[in-house]
mmCIF file of C-alpha atoms in Angstrom:
data_model
loop_
_atom_site.group_PDB
_atom_site.id
_atom_site.type_symbol
_atom_site.label_atom_id
_atom_site.label_comp_id
_atom_site.label_asym_id
_atom_site.label_seq_id
_atom_site.Cartn_x
_atom_site.Cartn_y
_atom_site.Cartn_z
ATOM 1 C CA MET A 1374 75.490 23.434 1.446
ATOM 2 C CA THR A 1375 73.510 20.937 -0.114
ATOM 3 C CA GLN A 1376 74.717 17.150 0.381
ATOM 4 C CA GLU A 1377 73.830 13.499 -0.617
ATOM 5 C CA ASN A 1378 74.138 10.848 1.620
ATOM 6 C CA ASN A 1379 77.451 9.900 0.490
ATOM 7 C CA GLN A 1380 78.727 13.322 1.801
ATOM 8 C CA ARG A 1381 79.167 14.740 -1.535
ATOM 9 C CA ILE A 1382 78.953 18.565 -1.525
ATOM 10 C CA ILE A 1383 76.555 19.413 -4.485
ATOM 11 C CA SER A 1384 77.650 23.180 -4.666
ATOM 12 C CA LEU A 1385 81.389 22.363 -4.812
ATOM 13 C CA ASP A 1386 80.635 19.435 -7.506
ATOM 14 C CA LEU A 1387 78.615 21.701 -9.507
ATOM 15 C CA LEU A 1388 81.139 24.524 -9.585
ATOM 16 C CA ARG A 1389 83.586 21.755 -10.921
ATOM 17 C CA GLY A 1390 81.315 20.465 -13.366
ATOM 18 C CA ILE A 1391 80.877 24.091 -14.781
ATOM 19 C CA VAL A 1392 84.800 24.599 -14.960
ATOM 20 C CA MET A 1393 85.182 21.257 -16.822
ATOM 21 C CA VAL A 1394 82.607 22.506 -19.334
ATOM 22 C CA ILE A 1395 84.595 25.587 -19.811
ATOM 23 C CA MET A 1396 87.954 23.766 -19.942
ATOM 24 C CA ALA A 1397 86.539 21.447 -22.692
ATOM 25 C CA LEU A 1398 85.164 24.593 -24.854
ATOM 26 C CA ASP A 1399 88.782 25.869 -24.726
ATOM 27 C CA HIS A 1400 90.277 22.487 -25.755
ATOM 28 C CA VAL A 1401 87.759 22.226 -28.477
ATOM 29 C CA ARG A 1402 89.048 25.913 -29.752
ATOM 30 C CA ASP A 1403 92.809 24.575 -29.405
ATOM 31 C CA PHE A 1404 92.528 21.646 -31.676
ATOM 32 C CA THR A 1405 89.756 22.715 -34.192
ATOM 33 C CA HIS A 1406 90.344 26.474 -34.797
ATOM 34 C CA TYR A 1407 92.477 27.121 -37.712
ATOM 35 C CA GLY A 1408 95.694 28.836 -36.698
ATOM 36 C CA SER A 1409 95.260 28.297 -32.972
ATOM 37 C CA TYR A 1410 98.758 27.456 -32.600
ATOM 38 C CA PHE A 1411 100.261 30.303 -34.611
ATOM 39 C CA THR A 1412 98.042 33.271 -33.278
ATOM 40 C CA ASP A 1413 97.055 34.309 -29.683
ATOM 41 C CA PRO A 1414 93.365 34.339 -29.372
ATOM 42 C CA THR A 1415 93.626 37.409 -26.736
ATOM 43 C CA ASN A 1416 95.526 39.431 -29.264
ATOM 44 C CA LEU A 1417 92.954 42.394 -29.910
ATOM 45 C CA ALA A 1418 94.546 43.016 -33.364
ATOM 46 C CA THR A 1419 93.645 39.590 -34.681
ATOM 47 C CA THR A 1420 90.895 38.190 -32.802
ATOM 48 C CA HIS A 1421 87.020 38.560 -32.525
ATOM 49 C CA PRO A 1422 84.832 38.652 -29.476
ATOM 50 C CA ALA A 1423 83.874 34.997 -29.607
ATOM 51 C CA LEU A 1424 87.436 33.784 -29.892
ATOM 52 C CA PHE A 1425 88.771 36.061 -27.235
ATOM 53 C CA TYR A 1426 85.961 35.272 -24.790
ATOM 54 C CA THR A 1427 86.318 31.164 -25.286
ATOM 55 C CA ARG A 1428 89.873 31.690 -24.307
ATOM 56 C CA TRP A 1429 89.839 34.178 -21.616
ATOM 57 C CA ILE A 1430 87.016 32.427 -19.761
ATOM 58 C CA THR A 1431 89.289 29.486 -19.271
ATOM 59 C CA HIS A 1432 91.750 31.487 -17.175
ATOM 60 C CA PHE A 1433 89.232 30.399 -14.378
ATOM 61 C CA CYS A 1434 89.591 26.816 -14.843
ATOM 62 C CA ALA A 1435 93.306 25.980 -13.362
ATOM 63 C CA PRO A 1436 92.624 28.322 -10.251
ATOM 64 C CA VAL A 1437 89.348 26.657 -9.475
ATOM 65 C CA PHE A 1438 90.574 23.162 -9.972
ATOM 66 C CA VAL A 1439 93.762 23.865 -7.764
ATOM 67 C CA PHE A 1440 91.594 25.748 -5.158
ATOM 68 C CA LEU A 1441 88.888 22.993 -4.920
ATOM 69 C CA ALA A 1442 91.578 20.281 -4.777
ATOM 70 C CA GLY A 1443 92.896 21.854 -1.434
ATOM 71 C CA THR A 1444 89.210 21.803 -0.246
ATOM 72 C CA SER A 1445 88.664 18.348 -1.099
ATOM 73 C CA ALA A 1446 92.026 17.545 0.823
ATOM 74 C CA PHE A 1447 90.562 19.245 4.060
ATOM 75 C CA LEU A 1448 87.204 17.245 3.646
ATOM 76 C CA TYR A 1449 89.020 13.980 3.122
ATOM 77 C CA GLY A 1450 91.139 14.777 6.129
ATOM 78 C CA ILE A 1451 88.623 15.203 8.556
ATOM 79 C CA ARG A 1452 87.290 11.754 8.108
ATOM 80 C CA GLN A 1453 90.796 10.514 8.911
ATOM 81 C CA ASP A 1454 91.853 9.328 12.405
ATOM 82 C CA ARG A 1455 95.062 11.140 12.120
ATOM 83 C CA PRO A 1456 96.624 13.987 10.432
ATOM 84 C CA GLN A 1457 99.565 11.722 9.313
ATOM 85 C CA ALA A 1458 97.121 9.828 7.159
ATOM 86 C CA LEU A 1459 96.023 12.690 5.007
ATOM 87 C CA SER A 1460 99.777 13.747 4.624
ATOM 88 C CA TRP A 1461 100.417 10.241 3.197
ATOM 89 C CA PHE A 1462 97.684 10.216 1.002
ATOM 90 C CA LEU A 1463 98.464 13.802 -0.556
ATOM 91 C CA PHE A 1464 102.084 12.646 -0.854
ATOM 92 C CA THR A 1465 101.323 9.538 -2.848
ATOM 93 C CA ARG A 1466 98.483 11.013 -4.858
ATOM 94 C CA GLY A 1467 100.755 13.971 -5.794
ATOM 95 C CA LEU A 1468 103.606 11.600 -6.945
ATOM 96 C CA TRP A 1469 100.888 9.693 -8.836
ATOM 97 C CA LEU A 1470 99.650 12.721 -10.651
ATOM 98 C CA ILE A 1471 103.155 13.868 -11.671
ATOM 99 C CA PHE A 1472 103.719 10.234 -13.047
ATOM 100 C CA ILE A 1473 100.595 10.527 -15.116
ATOM 101 C CA GLU A 1474 101.533 14.053 -16.399
ATOM 102 C CA LEU A 1475 105.109 13.065 -17.848
ATOM 103 C CA THR A 1476 103.777 9.788 -19.125
ATOM 104 C CA VAL A 1477 100.425 9.523 -20.264
ATOM 105 C CA VAL A 1478 99.452 13.068 -20.834
ATOM 106 C CA ASN A 1479 102.671 14.091 -22.536
ATOM 107 C CA PHE A 1480 102.392 11.014 -24.853
ATOM 108 C CA GLY A 1481 98.721 11.967 -25.482
ATOM 109 C CA ILE A 1482 99.870 15.352 -26.532
ATOM 110 C CA SER A 1483 103.069 14.455 -28.620
ATOM 111 C CA PHE A 1484 102.639 10.731 -29.308
ATOM 112 C CA ASP A 1485 106.232 10.492 -29.147
ATOM 113 C CA VAL A 1486 107.521 7.195 -28.109
ATOM 114 C CA ASN A 1487 110.758 8.418 -27.237
ATOM 115 C CA PHE A 1488 109.326 10.731 -24.422
ATOM 116 C CA SER A 1489 111.661 13.742 -25.630
ATOM 117 C CA PHE A 1490 108.896 16.139 -25.061
ATOM 118 C CA HIS A 1491 108.043 17.197 -21.565
ATOM 119 C CA ILE A 1492 105.393 19.671 -20.869
ATOM 120 C CA PHE A 1493 104.680 20.609 -17.356
ATOM 121 C CA GLN A 1494 100.970 21.610 -17.026
ATOM 122 C CA VAL A 1495 98.122 21.892 -14.641
ATOM 123 C CA ILE A 1496 98.116 18.120 -13.659
ATOM 124 C CA TRP A 1497 101.653 18.537 -12.569
ATOM 125 C CA ALA A 1498 101.042 21.583 -10.857
ATOM 126 C CA ILE A 1499 98.207 19.838 -8.821
ATOM 127 C CA GLY A 1500 100.443 16.948 -8.129
ATOM 128 C CA PHE A 1501 103.365 18.821 -6.718
ATOM 129 C CA SER A 1502 101.349 20.973 -4.826
ATOM 130 C CA MET A 1503 99.738 18.046 -3.264
ATOM 131 C CA VAL A 1504 103.061 17.025 -2.311
ATOM 132 C CA CYS A 1505 104.054 20.247 -0.748
ATOM 133 C CA LEU A 1506 100.435 20.204 1.109
ATOM 134 C CA SER A 1507 101.406 16.871 2.363
ATOM 135 C CA GLY A 1508 103.821 18.517 4.715
ATOM 136 C CA LEU A 1509 101.970 21.907 5.360
ATOM 137 C CA VAL A 1510 98.977 20.213 6.537
ATOM 138 C CA LEU A 1511 101.091 19.241 9.812
ATOM 139 C CA LEU A 1512 101.630 22.991 10.518
ATOM 140 C CA PRO A 1513 98.934 25.002 12.761
ATOM 141 C CA LYS A 1514 96.217 26.347 10.466
ATOM 142 C CA LYS A 1515 97.220 30.027 11.083
ATOM 143 C CA ILE A 1516 100.668 29.412 9.498
ATOM 144 C CA LEU A 1517 99.052 27.362 6.492
ATOM 145 C CA LEU A 1518 96.937 30.268 5.857
ATOM 146 C CA ALA A 1519 99.715 32.892 6.236
ATOM 147 C CA VAL A 1520 101.927 30.597 3.790
ATOM 148 C CA GLY A 1521 98.952 30.440 1.331
ATOM 149 C CA ILE A 1522 98.312 34.064 1.039
ATOM 150 C CA LEU A 1523 101.944 35.014 0.915
ATOM 151 C CA LEU A 1524 102.549 32.750 -2.024
ATOM 152 C CA VAL A 1525 99.393 33.750 -3.944
ATOM 153 C CA ALA A 1526 99.658 37.756 -3.127
ATOM 154 C CA GLY A 1527 103.490 38.008 -3.239
ATOM 155 C CA HIS A 1528 104.616 35.555 -6.048
ATOM 156 C CA ASN A 1529 104.351 38.604 -8.777
ATOM 157 C CA LEU A 1530 107.182 40.541 -6.617
ATOM 158 C CA PHE A 1531 109.570 38.150 -8.245
ATOM 159 C CA ASP A 1532 108.590 38.918 -11.750
ATOM 160 C CA GLY A 1533 111.643 41.121 -12.379
ATOM 161 C CA PHE A 1534 113.985 38.413 -11.276
ATOM 162 C CA ARG A 1535 114.995 36.429 -14.535
ATOM 163 C CA MET A 1536 117.640 33.660 -15.043
ATOM 164 C CA GLU A 1537 118.988 32.094 -17.886
ATOM 165 C CA GLY A 1538 120.869 28.825 -18.729
ATOM 166 C CA GLU A 1539 120.380 25.447 -17.646
ATOM 167 C CA GLY A 1540 122.265 25.321 -14.479
ATOM 168 C CA PHE A 1541 120.665 23.683 -11.119
ATOM 169 C CA LEU A 1542 119.681 27.122 -9.651
ATOM 170 C CA ALA A 1543 118.186 28.382 -13.007
ATOM 171 C CA MET A 1544 116.343 25.164 -13.660
ATOM 172 C CA ALA A 1545 115.043 25.544 -10.206
ATOM 173 C CA TRP A 1546 113.761 28.970 -10.474
ATOM 174 C CA TYR A 1547 112.215 27.995 -13.908
ATOM 175 C CA PHE A 1548 110.023 25.455 -12.003
ATOM 176 C CA LEU A 1549 109.190 27.686 -9.122
ATOM 177 C CA HIS A 1550 108.440 30.924 -10.790
ATOM 178 C CA GLN A 1551 109.696 31.781 -14.014
ATOM 179 C CA GLY A 1552 108.652 29.055 -16.316
ATOM 180 C CA ASN A 1553 110.474 28.369 -19.641
ATOM 181 C CA PHE A 1554 110.565 26.672 -23.176
ATOM 182 C CA MET A 1555 113.735 25.041 -23.742
ATOM 183 C CA VAL A 1556 114.897 22.649 -26.280
ATOM 184 C CA SER A 1557 118.494 20.933 -25.677
ATOM 185 C CA ASP A 1558 121.205 20.010 -28.244
ATOM 186 C CA SER A 1559 119.808 16.444 -28.341
ATOM 187 C CA GLY A 1560 116.225 17.977 -29.310
ATOM 188 C CA THR A 1561 114.557 17.175 -25.855
ATOM 189 C CA VAL A 1562 111.866 19.678 -25.588
ATOM 190 C CA THR A 1563 111.170 21.117 -21.954
ATOM 191 C CA PHE A 1564 108.381 23.342 -21.592
ATOM 192 C CA ILE A 1565 107.338 24.486 -18.017
ATOM 193 C CA ALA A 1566 103.830 25.969 -18.438
ATOM 194 C CA TYR A 1567 102.898 26.215 -14.970
ATOM 195 C CA PRO A 1568 105.537 27.270 -12.264
ATOM 196 C CA LEU A 1569 104.776 26.074 -8.948
ATOM 197 C CA MET A 1570 104.833 29.017 -6.591
ATOM 198 C CA PRO A 1571 101.215 30.340 -6.785
ATOM 199 C CA TRP A 1572 99.681 27.000 -7.168
ATOM 200 C CA ILE A 1573 101.077 25.788 -3.911
ATOM 201 C CA GLY A 1574 99.755 28.748 -2.230
ATOM 202 C CA LEU A 1575 96.287 28.342 -4.010
ATOM 203 C CA MET A 1576 95.942 24.840 -2.841
ATOM 204 C CA ALA A 1577 96.872 25.671 0.888
ATOM 205 C CA LEU A 1578 94.248 28.698 0.573
ATOM 206 C CA GLY A 1579 91.672 25.844 -0.681
ATOM 207 C CA TYR A 1580 92.596 23.615 2.204
ATOM 208 C CA CYS A 1581 91.756 26.573 4.589
ATOM 209 C CA PHE A 1582 88.763 27.428 2.904
ATOM 210 C CA GLY A 1583 87.505 23.673 3.465
ATOM 211 C CA GLN A 1584 86.905 24.612 7.155
ATOM 212 C CA LEU A 1585 83.806 26.478 6.045
ATOM 213 C CA TYR A 1586 82.300 23.175 4.776
ATOM 214 C CA SER A 1587 83.151 20.861 7.791
ATOM 215 C CA PRO A 1588 80.089 19.211 9.421
ATOM 216 C CA ASP A 1589 80.188 21.287 12.635
ATOM 217 C CA PHE A 1590 80.142 24.655 10.666
ATOM 218 C CA GLU A 1591 76.653 26.140 10.577
ATOM 219 C CA ALA A 1592 75.438 26.646 7.086
ATOM 220 C CA ASP A 1593 74.010 30.311 7.891
ATOM 221 C CA LYS A 1594 77.346 31.388 9.218
ATOM 222 C CA ARG A 1595 78.909 29.893 6.019
ATOM 223 C CA ARG A 1596 76.680 31.740 3.674
ATOM 224 C CA ALA A 1597 77.183 35.051 5.467
ATOM 225 C CA LEU A 1598 80.933 34.743 5.132
ATOM 226 C CA LEU A 1599 80.721 33.596 1.446
ATOM 227 C CA TRP A 1600 78.504 36.685 0.731
ATOM 228 C CA LYS A 1601 81.102 38.890 2.466
ATOM 229 C CA MET A 1602 84.093 37.432 0.601
ATOM 230 C CA GLY A 1603 82.335 38.094 -2.769
#
């Protein structure tokens, strides 16, 4: 681990930077490639290698961002006097990110002053996961790790369970796992692009991973563990 005097961990910052460059590449493809909204760049029948890989590689972006958000939460928490301070920080920061997603980000995508276009993407997923983590950090670390593993490794077990309609239970399931694209009778569009279940688990795992970067964790031991984990 390489650190600067301000306690930034350069290796983690470098990983974030690489992912941001990859994400920017995908956004450039999205907004400049002819037909990007009508054809799937991963459709082998219509794509070509350069187009395919500029889309495929971006599947690493959101998982890395969410995972490292959990790691950053742990590193922030060890500098606080009480775990409740971290919990409150995560809760308020998460609500702020949700607000930004549903206002600034949505308007930046749709330019709809009536805000009839609601898309729930990665900023929303990070924000809501932070809200959930604000409660999970008060649990013992082993329980938090178990929750993270269960949500990440087990969420696909529910893929066969589908719901329809706009009732409360159906909407809750869309947000938790299924996702959906809906247009109401009034013309309001709701697109749940990032269902929450796996992202909550991934942030919890990132939080547990942060222990490897605590000041009292030996660098050689961390390096050996990272090599074993691949």
